[in-house]
Protein backbone atom coordinates (compact mmCIF):
# COMPACT_ATOMS: atom_id res chain seq x y z
CA UNK A 1 0.00 0.00 0.00
CA UNK A 2 1.40 3.43 -0.92
CA UNK A 3 2.32 6.10 1.61
CA UNK A 4 2.91 9.79 1.12
CA UNK A 5 5.83 11.50 2.80
CA UNK A 6 5.48 15.25 3.40
CA UNK A 7 8.28 17.44 4.70
CA UNK A 8 7.20 20.89 5.89
CA UNK A 9 9.41 23.37 4.05
CA UNK A 10 7.92 26.82 4.41
CA UNK A 11 5.92 29.14 2.20
CA UNK A 12 4.62 27.75 -1.09
CA UNK A 13 4.16 29.66 -4.34
CA UNK A 14 2.67 28.86 -7.73
CA UNK A 15 -0.44 27.62 -9.44
CA UNK A 16 -2.63 24.55 -8.99
CA UNK A 17 -5.18 23.54 -11.64
CA UNK A 18 -8.53 22.39 -10.26
CA UNK A 19 -9.99 19.22 -11.78
CA UNK A 20 -13.63 18.37 -12.54
CA UNK A 21 -15.79 17.58 -9.51
CA UNK A 22 -15.79 13.97 -8.35
CA UNK A 23 -19.24 14.13 -6.79
CA UNK A 24 -20.73 15.81 -9.87
CA UNK A 25 -19.09 13.43 -12.31
CA UNK A 26 -20.27 10.31 -10.45
CA UNK A 27 -23.90 11.51 -10.46
CA UNK A 28 -23.80 12.47 -14.15
CA UNK A 29 -22.40 9.03 -14.93
CA UNK A 30 -25.35 7.38 -13.14
CA UNK A 31 -27.79 9.66 -14.99
CA UNK A 32 -26.31 8.49 -18.32
CA UNK A 33 -28.18 5.21 -17.71
CA UNK A 34 -31.42 7.09 -18.33
CA UNK A 35 -30.86 7.62 -22.03
CA UNK A 36 -30.44 5.12 -24.85
CA UNK A 37 -28.21 7.66 -26.63
CA UNK A 38 -24.56 8.44 -25.82
CA UNK A 39 -23.78 10.84 -22.97
CA UNK A 40 -20.33 12.42 -23.21
CA UNK A 41 -18.84 14.07 -20.15
CA UNK A 42 -15.87 16.41 -20.46
CA UNK A 43 -13.58 17.78 -17.72
CA UNK A 44 -13.75 14.36 -16.06
CA UNK A 45 -11.44 13.96 -13.05
CA UNK A 46 -8.92 11.10 -13.28
CA UNK A 47 -9.87 9.28 -10.10
CA UNK A 48 -10.22 5.69 -9.02
CA UNK A 49 -13.89 6.32 -8.06
CA UNK A 50 -14.68 7.14 -11.72
CA UNK A 51 -13.15 3.81 -12.78
CA UNK A 52 -15.01 1.88 -10.08
CA UNK A 53 -18.35 3.38 -11.11
CA UNK A 54 -17.52 2.68 -14.77
CA UNK A 55 -17.23 -1.02 -13.91
CA UNK A 56 -20.67 -0.96 -12.30
CA UNK A 57 -22.24 0.83 -15.27
CA UNK A 58 -20.64 -1.68 -17.64
CA UNK A 59 -22.18 -4.52 -15.64
CA UNK A 60 -25.60 -2.93 -16.28
CA UNK A 61 -25.16 -2.81 -20.07
CA UNK A 62 -23.55 0.59 -20.53
CA UNK A 63 -20.43 0.92 -22.65
CA UNK A 64 -17.87 3.29 -21.16
CA UNK A 65 -15.17 4.88 -23.33
CA UNK A 66 -12.47 7.10 -21.92
CA UNK A 67 -10.63 9.47 -24.26
CA UNK A 68 -8.60 12.70 -24.15
CA UNK A 69 -6.21 11.08 -21.64
CA UNK A 70 -9.05 10.21 -19.31
CA UNK A 71 -10.64 13.68 -19.39
CA UNK A 72 -13.58 12.67 -21.58
CA UNK A 73 -15.98 9.86 -20.87
CA UNK A 74 -18.65 8.56 -23.21
CA UNK A 75 -21.36 6.42 -21.67
CA UNK A 76 -23.82 4.61 -23.88
CA UNK A 77 -26.58 2.36 -22.62
CA UNK A 78 -28.76 1.49 -25.67
CA UNK A 79 -30.35 -1.17 -23.50
CA UNK A 80 -30.18 -2.02 -19.80
CA UNK A 81 -29.10 -5.66 -19.79
CA UNK A 82 -28.95 -6.14 -16.01
CA UNK A 83 -30.84 -4.29 -13.28
CA UNK A 84 -28.78 -5.44 -10.32
CA UNK A 85 -26.03 -3.31 -8.78
CA UNK A 86 -23.86 -5.77 -6.93
CA UNK A 87 -22.70 -5.42 -3.33
CA UNK A 88 -19.05 -5.90 -4.36
CA UNK A 89 -19.04 -2.50 -6.06
CA UNK A 90 -21.65 -0.57 -4.05
CA UNK A 91 -19.80 -1.28 -0.79
CA UNK A 92 -16.61 0.21 -2.28
CA UNK A 93 -18.32 3.30 -3.63
CA UNK A 94 -21.46 4.65 -1.97
CA UNK A 95 -22.17 6.94 -4.92
CA UNK A 96 -23.13 3.81 -6.85
CA UNK A 97 -26.38 3.81 -4.85
CA UNK A 98 -27.24 6.68 -7.22
CA UNK A 99 -27.99 4.18 -10.00
CA UNK A 100 -31.23 3.35 -8.14
CA UNK A 101 -33.33 6.31 -9.37
CA UNK A 102 -32.03 6.16 -12.98
CA UNK A 103 -32.50 2.37 -13.29
CA UNK A 104 -35.96 2.44 -11.75
CA UNK A 105 -37.00 5.44 -13.83
CA UNK A 106 -35.86 3.92 -17.11
CA UNK A 107 -36.80 0.26 -16.67
CA UNK A 108 -39.37 0.16 -13.85
CA UNK A 109 -37.10 -2.10 -11.83
CA UNK A 110 -33.85 -1.86 -9.89
CA UNK A 111 -32.05 -4.15 -7.48
CA UNK A 112 -29.33 -2.23 -5.72
CA UNK A 113 -27.19 -3.37 -2.84
CA UNK A 114 -27.57 -1.45 0.42
CA UNK A 115 -24.26 0.35 0.83
CA UNK A 116 -23.79 -0.46 4.53
CA UNK A 117 -22.15 1.83 7.06
CA UNK A 118 -18.97 3.73 6.44
CA UNK A 119 -16.12 5.31 8.35
CA UNK A 120 -17.80 8.70 8.75
CA UNK A 121 -21.26 7.62 9.90
CA UNK A 122 -24.24 5.30 9.49
CA UNK A 123 -25.28 6.96 6.23
CA UNK A 124 -28.83 5.62 6.05
CA UNK A 125 -30.80 5.48 2.80
CA UNK A 126 -34.31 5.80 4.26
CA UNK A 127 -34.93 9.15 2.52
CA UNK A 128 -33.98 7.73 -0.88
CA UNK A 129 -36.48 4.91 -0.37
CA UNK A 130 -39.20 7.18 1.06
CA UNK A 131 -39.01 9.42 -2.03
CA UNK A 132 -39.13 6.53 -4.50
CA UNK A 133 -42.08 4.96 -2.65
CA UNK A 134 -43.95 8.25 -2.85
CA UNK A 135 -43.33 8.22 -6.59
CA UNK A 136 -45.13 4.87 -6.68
CA UNK A 137 -42.31 2.31 -6.39
CA UNK A 138 -42.82 -0.87 -4.38
CA UNK A 139 -39.74 -1.31 -2.24
CA UNK A 140 -38.60 -4.44 -0.49
CA UNK A 141 -35.36 -5.06 1.38
CA UNK A 142 -34.09 -8.61 0.89
CA UNK A 143 -30.71 -10.15 1.56
CA UNK A 144 -28.97 -6.80 1.74
CA UNK A 145 -30.50 -5.48 -1.47
CA UNK A 146 -33.14 -2.87 -2.23
CA UNK A 147 -35.64 -4.33 -4.68
CA UNK A 148 -37.59 -1.48 -6.26
CA UNK A 149 -40.37 -2.07 -8.77
CA UNK A 150 -42.76 0.17 -10.62
CA UNK A 151 -44.16 -2.03 -13.40
CA UNK A 152 -46.68 0.59 -14.49
CA UNK A 153 -44.14 3.43 -14.25
CA UNK A 154 -43.68 6.12 -11.62
CA UNK A 155 -46.18 8.91 -10.98
CA UNK A 156 -45.42 12.51 -10.03
CA UNK A 157 -46.23 13.62 -6.49
CA UNK A 158 -45.24 16.07 -3.72
CA UNK A 159 -42.34 15.05 -1.49
CA UNK A 160 -40.97 16.99 1.45
CA UNK A 161 -37.60 15.80 2.76
CA UNK A 162 -37.40 16.02 6.57
CA UNK A 163 -33.70 16.84 6.27
CA UNK A 164 -31.45 17.80 3.40
CA UNK A 165 -29.83 14.83 1.69
CA UNK A 166 -27.68 15.22 -1.40
CA UNK A 167 -27.98 11.60 -2.53
CA UNK A 168 -31.72 11.26 -1.80
CA UNK A 169 -32.48 14.50 -3.67
CA UNK A 170 -30.53 13.21 -6.66
CA UNK A 171 -32.14 9.75 -6.74
CA UNK A 172 -35.61 11.33 -6.40
CA UNK A 173 -34.82 13.89 -9.11
CA UNK A 174 -33.68 11.23 -11.60
CA UNK A 175 -36.78 9.13 -10.96
CA UNK A 176 -39.13 12.15 -11.13
CA UNK A 177 -37.89 13.45 -14.48
CA UNK A 178 -39.33 10.36 -16.20
CA UNK A 179 -42.38 9.92 -13.91
CA UNK A 180 -45.87 10.66 -15.26
CA UNK A 181 -46.99 14.20 -14.45
CA UNK A 182 -45.69 16.81 -12.04
CA UNK A 183 -43.44 16.24 -9.01
CA UNK A 184 -42.61 18.83 -6.37
CA UNK A 185 -39.53 18.12 -4.24
CA UNK A 186 -39.22 20.31 -1.11
CA UNK A 187 -36.24 20.87 1.18
CA UNK A 188 -33.87 19.57 -1.49
CA UNK A 189 -30.08 19.78 -1.59
CA UNK A 190 -28.68 22.95 -3.17
CA UNK A 191 -25.15 21.56 -3.49
CA UNK A 192 -23.49 22.57 -6.79
CA UNK A 193 -23.23 18.85 -7.64
CA UNK A 194 -27.01 18.45 -7.39
CA UNK A 195 -27.62 21.62 -9.39
CA UNK A 196 -25.16 20.39 -12.03
CA UNK A 197 -27.10 17.11 -12.24
CA UNK A 198 -30.34 19.05 -12.78
CA UNK A 199 -28.65 21.10 -15.51
CA UNK A 200 -27.34 17.99 -17.26
CA UNK A 201 -30.76 16.28 -17.07
CA UNK A 202 -32.38 19.45 -18.48
CA UNK A 203 -29.88 19.40 -21.34
CA UNK A 204 -31.03 15.78 -21.94
CA UNK A 205 -34.63 17.01 -22.25
CA UNK A 206 -35.88 16.89 -18.63
CA UNK A 207 -38.20 19.67 -17.45
CA UNK A 208 -36.90 20.92 -14.10
CA UNK A 209 -37.46 24.25 -12.38
CA UNK A 210 -35.94 25.57 -9.16
CA UNK A 211 -32.57 23.77 -9.12
CA UNK A 212 -30.40 25.58 -6.58
CA UNK A 213 -33.41 26.63 -4.46
CA UNK A 214 -35.21 24.72 -1.68
CA UNK A 215 -37.91 23.44 -4.02
CA UNK A 216 -37.64 21.74 -7.39
CA UNK A 217 -40.62 21.25 -9.68
CA UNK A 218 -40.38 18.60 -12.33
CA UNK A 219 -42.69 17.82 -15.23
CA UNK A 220 -42.09 14.23 -16.29
CA UNK A 221 -41.02 13.44 -19.87
CA UNK A 222 -41.20 10.10 -21.69
CA UNK A 223 -37.50 9.74 -22.42
CA UNK A 224 -34.18 11.55 -22.32
CA UNK A 225 -31.76 12.21 -25.16
CA UNK A 226 -27.96 12.05 -25.23
CA UNK A 227 -25.82 15.06 -24.36
CA UNK A 228 -22.29 16.42 -24.25
CA UNK A 229 -21.77 18.07 -20.88
CA UNK A 230 -18.82 19.53 -18.95
CA UNK A 231 -18.26 18.60 -15.30
CA UNK A 232 -18.02 21.69 -13.04
CA UNK A 233 -14.79 22.36 -11.05
CA UNK A 234 -14.38 20.36 -7.85
CA UNK A 235 -15.18 22.73 -4.98
CA UNK A 236 -13.73 20.37 -2.37
CA UNK A 237 -10.44 19.98 -4.24
CA UNK A 238 -10.49 23.77 -4.69
CA UNK A 239 -11.16 24.38 -0.99
CA UNK A 240 -8.47 21.88 0.02
CA UNK A 241 -5.82 23.59 -2.08
CA UNK A 242 -6.96 27.04 -0.89
CA UNK A 243 -5.94 25.87 2.57
CA UNK A 244 -2.40 25.05 1.31
CA UNK A 245 -1.08 28.65 1.38
CA UNK A 246 -3.21 29.35 4.45
CA UNK A 247 -1.45 26.60 6.42
CA UNK A 248 2.05 26.70 4.87
CA UNK A 249 2.20 30.43 4.05
CA UNK A 250 2.89 31.85 0.59
CA UNK A 251 0.64 32.54 -2.39
CA UNK A 252 -1.13 30.00 -4.59
CA UNK A 253 -3.43 30.61 -7.54
CA UNK A 254 -6.16 28.01 -8.02
CA UNK A 255 -6.76 27.78 -11.75
CA UNK A 256 -10.44 27.36 -12.57
CA UNK A 257 -11.46 28.20 -8.98
CA UNK A 258 -14.81 29.96 -8.65
CA UNK A 259 -15.85 32.02 -5.62
CA UNK A 260 -19.51 30.87 -5.80
CA UNK A 261 -18.41 27.27 -5.13
CA UNK A 262 -16.57 28.02 -1.88
CA UNK A 263 -18.21 31.15 -0.42
CA UNK A 264 -18.46 29.78 3.14
CA UNK A 265 -14.78 28.76 3.15
CA UNK A 266 -13.70 32.16 1.83
CA UNK A 267 -15.61 33.90 4.65
CA UNK A 268 -13.78 31.77 7.23
CA UNK A 269 -10.35 32.15 5.62
CA UNK A 270 -10.76 35.92 5.47
CA UNK A 271 -11.89 35.99 9.12
CA UNK A 272 -8.71 34.02 9.93
CA UNK A 273 -6.57 36.65 8.20
CA UNK A 274 -5.98 34.91 4.86
CA UNK A 275 -6.34 36.95 1.64
CA UNK A 276 -8.49 35.62 -1.21
CA UNK A 277 -8.60 37.49 -4.53
CA UNK A 278 -10.32 36.81 -7.85
CA UNK A 279 -7.98 36.57 -10.83
CA UNK A 280 -8.64 36.11 -14.55
CA UNK A 281 -7.77 32.43 -14.21
CA UNK A 282 -9.38 31.62 -10.86
CA UNK A 283 -8.72 32.52 -7.24
CA UNK A 284 -5.49 33.59 -5.54
CA UNK A 285 -4.98 32.81 -1.86
CA UNK A 286 -2.14 34.23 0.21
CA UNK A 287 -0.86 34.52 3.76
CA UNK A 288 2.22 36.42 4.92
CA UNK A 289 4.27 35.67 8.02
CA UNK A 290 1.42 36.22 10.54
CA UNK A 291 -0.20 33.13 12.04
CA UNK A 292 -3.86 32.62 11.12
CA UNK A 293 -6.43 33.61 13.75
CA UNK A 294 -8.70 30.95 15.28
CA UNK A 295 -12.23 30.89 13.82
CA UNK A 296 -15.26 28.77 14.70
CA UNK A 297 -16.89 26.59 12.06
CA UNK A 298 -20.25 24.81 11.88
CA UNK A 299 -20.75 22.43 8.95
CA UNK A 300 -24.06 22.69 7.11
CA UNK A 301 -25.63 21.84 3.75
CA UNK A 302 -24.65 24.18 0.89
CA UNK A 303 -24.27 27.17 0.96
CA UNK A 304 -23.04 26.50 4.51
CA UNK A 305 -19.54 25.32 5.39
CA UNK A 306 -19.04 21.88 3.73
CA UNK A 307 -18.52 18.83 5.90
CA UNK A 308 -16.03 17.72 3.22
CA UNK A 309 -13.72 20.62 4.21
CA UNK A 310 -14.07 20.25 7.98
CA UNK A 311 -10.99 18.01 8.42
CA UNK A 312 -8.83 20.35 6.31
CA UNK A 313 -10.07 23.37 8.32
CA UNK A 314 -9.26 21.54 11.55
CA UNK A 315 -5.66 21.03 10.35
CA UNK A 316 -5.45 24.77 9.70
CA UNK A 317 -6.91 25.63 13.10
CA UNK A 318 -4.23 23.48 14.78
CA UNK A 319 -1.73 26.12 13.64
CA UNK A 320 -3.87 29.17 14.56
CA UNK A 321 -3.46 31.83 17.21
CA UNK A 322 -6.15 31.04 19.83
CA UNK A 323 -8.85 28.37 20.23
CA UNK A 324 -11.54 27.42 17.77
CA UNK A 325 -14.66 25.28 17.95
CA UNK A 326 -15.57 23.07 15.00
CA UNK A 327 -19.05 21.60 14.98
CA UNK A 328 -19.90 18.73 12.62
CA UNK A 329 -23.65 18.60 11.97
CA UNK A 330 -23.84 16.38 8.86
CA UNK A 331 -22.10 13.12 9.83
CA UNK A 332 -22.01 11.62 13.32
CA UNK A 333 -18.46 10.27 13.19
CA UNK A 334 -16.31 12.62 11.21
CA UNK A 335 -13.45 13.50 13.56
CA UNK A 336 -11.19 10.48 12.97
CA UNK A 337 -8.45 12.85 11.84
CA UNK A 338 -8.36 14.42 15.33
CA UNK A 339 -6.39 11.61 17.05
CA UNK A 340 -3.95 11.58 14.13
CA UNK A 341 -3.47 15.36 14.31
CA UNK A 342 -2.88 14.94 18.05
CA UNK A 343 -0.03 12.55 17.14
CA UNK A 344 1.46 15.53 15.32
CA UNK A 345 1.33 17.69 18.44
CA UNK A 346 -2.16 19.23 18.01
CA UNK A 347 -4.33 20.00 21.04
CA UNK A 348 -7.87 18.87 20.24
CA UNK A 349 -10.76 17.88 22.50
CA UNK A 350 -13.65 16.06 20.88
CA UNK A 351 -17.05 15.96 22.63
CA UNK A 352 -19.73 14.33 20.47
CA UNK A 353 -20.11 16.43 17.35
CA UNK A 354 -17.90 19.28 18.58
CA UNK A 355 -14.12 19.62 18.53
CA UNK A 356 -12.26 22.33 20.40
CA UNK A 357 -8.88 23.05 18.87
CA UNK A 358 -6.22 25.03 20.69
CA UNK A 359 -3.74 26.38 18.15
CA UNK A 360 -0.17 25.27 18.80
CA UNK A 361 1.65 27.14 16.06
CA UNK A 362 4.00 24.55 14.60
CA UNK A 363 2.95 20.89 14.33
CA UNK A 364 5.52 18.10 14.36
CA UNK A 365 5.87 15.41 11.69
CA UNK A 366 4.80 11.87 12.62
CA UNK A 367 3.61 8.67 10.96
CA UNK A 368 -0.18 8.90 10.68
CA UNK A 369 -3.03 6.93 9.17
CA UNK A 370 -6.37 8.00 7.77
CA UNK A 371 -9.71 6.32 7.45
CA UNK A 372 -11.37 8.40 4.78
CA UNK A 373 -10.65 10.67 1.87
CA UNK A 374 -10.96 14.07 3.51
CA UNK A 375 -9.26 12.94 6.73
CA UNK A 376 -6.27 11.76 4.66
CA UNK A 377 -5.84 15.06 2.90
CA UNK A 378 -6.10 16.99 6.18
CA UNK A 379 -3.03 15.07 7.38
CA UNK A 380 -1.13 16.00 4.22
CA UNK A 381 -2.03 19.66 4.83
CA UNK A 382 -0.89 19.35 8.44
CA UNK A 383 2.37 17.82 7.18
CA UNK A 384 2.99 20.88 4.98
CA UNK A 385 3.00 23.03 8.12
CA UNK A 386 4.87 20.59 10.36
CA UNK A 387 8.47 20.45 11.41
CA UNK A 388 10.13 17.33 9.98
CA UNK A 389 8.62 14.43 8.14
CA UNK A 390 5.01 13.23 8.14
CA UNK A 391 4.25 9.83 6.66
CA UNK A 392 0.59 9.41 5.70
CA UNK A 393 -0.33 5.76 5.35
CA UNK A 394 -3.29 4.17 3.55
CA UNK A 395 -3.27 6.78 0.81
CA UNK A 396 -5.55 4.76 -1.46
CA UNK A 397 -8.30 6.90 0.07
CA UNK A 398 -6.65 9.96 -1.47
CA UNK A 399 -6.58 8.50 -4.96
CA UNK A 400 -10.37 8.23 -4.81
CA UNK A 401 -10.75 11.99 -4.72
CA UNK A 402 -7.52 13.88 -5.51
CA UNK A 403 -5.85 13.36 -8.87
CA UNK A 404 -2.06 13.75 -9.01
CA UNK A 405 -1.96 15.24 -5.51
CA UNK A 406 1.81 14.89 -5.19
CA UNK A 407 2.39 16.57 -8.57
CA UNK A 408 0.04 19.45 -7.78
CA UNK A 409 1.66 20.10 -4.41
CA UNK A 410 5.21 19.66 -5.76
CA UNK A 411 4.42 22.25 -8.44
CA UNK A 412 4.01 24.93 -5.74
CA UNK A 413 7.27 23.91 -4.05
CA UNK A 414 6.06 21.41 -1.45
CA UNK A 415 8.22 18.40 -0.57
CA UNK A 416 5.76 15.58 -1.12
CA UNK A 417 6.70 12.12 -2.25
CA UNK A 418 4.80 8.87 -2.77
CA UNK A 419 6.53 5.75 -1.61
CA UNK A 420 5.45 2.26 -2.57
CA UNK A 421 5.64 -0.07 0.38
N1 LIG B 1 -29.15 10.63 5.60
C1 LIG B 1 -30.15 9.91 6.20
N2 LIG B 1 -31.00 9.20 5.39
C2 LIG B 1 -30.85 9.18 4.03
C3 LIG B 1 -29.83 9.94 3.44
C4 LIG B 1 -28.98 10.66 4.25
O1 LIG B 1 -30.29 9.90 7.42
O2 LIG B 1 -31.65 8.50 3.36
C5 LIG B 1 -28.21 11.39 6.45
C6 LIG B 1 -26.77 10.90 6.32
O3 LIG B 1 -26.51 9.79 7.17
C7 LIG B 1 -25.98 12.12 6.70
C8 LIG B 1 -26.84 13.27 6.16
O4 LIG B 1 -28.15 12.72 5.97
O5 LIG B 1 -25.89 12.21 8.10
C9 LIG B 1 -26.38 13.89 4.86
O6 LIG B 1 -26.15 12.86 3.92
P1 LIG B 1 -26.30 13.09 2.34
O7 LIG B 1 -27.31 12.14 1.83
O8 LIG B 1 -26.49 14.55 2.06
O9 LIG B 1 -24.85 12.68 1.83
P2 LIG B 1 -24.47 11.72 0.63
O10 LIG B 1 -25.32 12.00 -0.55
O11 LIG B 1 -24.36 10.32 1.12
C10 LIG B 1 -22.75 13.38 -0.44
C11 LIG B 1 -21.31 13.35 -0.82
C12 LIG B 1 -20.43 13.35 0.43
C13 LIG B 1 -20.76 14.61 1.22
C14 LIG B 1 -22.25 14.65 1.55
C15 LIG B 1 -22.68 15.92 2.27
C16 LIG B 1 -21.33 12.12 -2.88
C17 LIG B 1 -20.93 10.91 -3.63
N3 LIG B 1 -21.04 12.16 -1.60
O12 LIG B 1 -22.99 12.21 0.32
O13 LIG B 1 -19.09 13.42 -0.03
O14 LIG B 1 -20.01 14.60 2.42
O15 LIG B 1 -23.01 14.56 0.33
O16 LIG B 1 -22.36 17.04 1.52
O17 LIG B 1 -21.89 13.05 -3.46
C18 LIG B 1 -16.76 12.97 -0.01
O18 LIG B 1 -16.71 13.36 -1.18
O19 LIG B 1 -15.73 12.77 0.70
C19 LIG B 1 -18.07 12.74 0.61
C20 LIG B 1 -18.24 12.00 1.71
PDB file of N, CA and C in Angstrom, residues 20 45 66 73 84 115 156 164 197 201 268 296 380 398 407:
ATOM      1  N   UNK A  20     -12.166  18.495 -12.570  1.00  0.00           N
ATOM      2  CA  UNK A  20     -13.626  18.372 -12.541  1.00  0.00           C
ATOM      3  C   UNK A  20     -14.061  17.726 -11.230  1.00  0.00           C
ATOM      4  N   UNK A  45     -12.635  14.131 -13.881  1.00  0.00           N
ATOM      5  CA  UNK A  45     -11.438  13.962 -13.051  1.00  0.00           C
ATOM      6  C   UNK A  45     -10.879  12.547 -13.191  1.00  0.00           C
ATOM      7  N   UNK A  66     -13.246   5.953 -22.407  1.00  0.00           N
ATOM      8  CA  UNK A  66     -12.466   7.098 -21.925  1.00  0.00           C
ATOM      9  C   UNK A  66     -11.600   7.603 -23.063  1.00  0.00           C
ATOM     10  N   UNK A  73     -15.383  11.170 -21.140  1.00  0.00           N
ATOM     11  CA  UNK A  73     -15.977   9.863 -20.868  1.00  0.00           C
ATOM     12  C   UNK A  73     -17.272   9.774 -21.664  1.00  0.00           C
ATOM     13  N   UNK A  84     -29.276  -5.202 -11.674  1.00  0.00           N
ATOM     14  CA  UNK A  84     -28.785  -5.439 -10.319  1.00  0.00           C
ATOM     15  C   UNK A  84     -27.404  -4.824 -10.110  1.00  0.00           C
ATOM     16  N   UNK A 115     -25.698   0.074   0.755  1.00  0.00           N
ATOM     17  CA  UNK A 115     -24.256   0.351   0.834  1.00  0.00           C
ATOM     18  C   UNK A 115     -23.614  -0.043   2.165  1.00  0.00           C
ATOM     19  N   UNK A 156     -45.821  11.274 -10.722  1.00  0.00           N
ATOM     20  CA  UNK A 156     -45.418  12.509 -10.027  1.00  0.00           C
ATOM     21  C   UNK A 156     -46.220  12.747  -8.755  1.00  0.00           C
ATOM     22  N   UNK A 164     -32.049  17.692   4.726  1.00  0.00           N
ATOM     23  CA  UNK A 164     -31.445  17.803   3.396  1.00  0.00           C
ATOM     24  C   UNK A 164     -30.511  16.611   3.166  1.00  0.00           C
ATOM     25  N   UNK A 197     -26.335  18.268 -11.753  1.00  0.00           N
ATOM     26  CA  UNK A 197     -27.096  17.110 -12.237  1.00  0.00           C
ATOM     27  C   UNK A 197     -28.396  17.591 -12.888  1.00  0.00           C
ATOM     28  N   UNK A 201     -29.493  16.939 -16.718  1.00  0.00           N
ATOM     29  CA  UNK A 201     -30.757  16.282 -17.069  1.00  0.00           C
ATOM     30  C   UNK A 201     -31.606  17.200 -17.960  1.00  0.00           C
ATOM     31  N   UNK A 268     -14.561  32.223   6.073  1.00  0.00           N
ATOM     32  CA  UNK A 268     -13.780  31.766   7.234  1.00  0.00           C
ATOM     33  C   UNK A 268     -12.288  32.053   7.058  1.00  0.00           C
ATOM     34  N   UNK A 296     -14.342  29.890  14.435  1.00  0.00           N
ATOM     35  CA  UNK A 296     -15.256  28.772  14.701  1.00  0.00           C
ATOM     36  C   UNK A 296     -15.968  28.375  13.407  1.00  0.00           C
ATOM     37  N   UNK A 380      -2.135  15.481   5.172  1.00  0.00           N
ATOM     38  CA  UNK A 380      -1.132  16.002   4.220  1.00  0.00           C
ATOM     39  C   UNK A 380      -0.966  17.508   4.453  1.00  0.00           C
ATOM     40  N   UNK A 398      -6.902   8.700  -0.760  1.00  0.00           N
ATOM     41  CA  UNK A 398      -6.645   9.964  -1.466  1.00  0.00           C
ATOM     42  C   UNK A 398      -6.874   9.837  -2.964  1.00  0.00           C
ATOM     43  N   UNK A 407       1.916  15.681  -7.510  1.00  0.00           N
ATOM     44  CA  UNK A 407       2.394  16.571  -8.573  1.00  0.00           C
ATOM     45  C   UNK A 407       1.891  17.991  -8.340  1.00  0.00           C
TER      46      UNK A 407
END
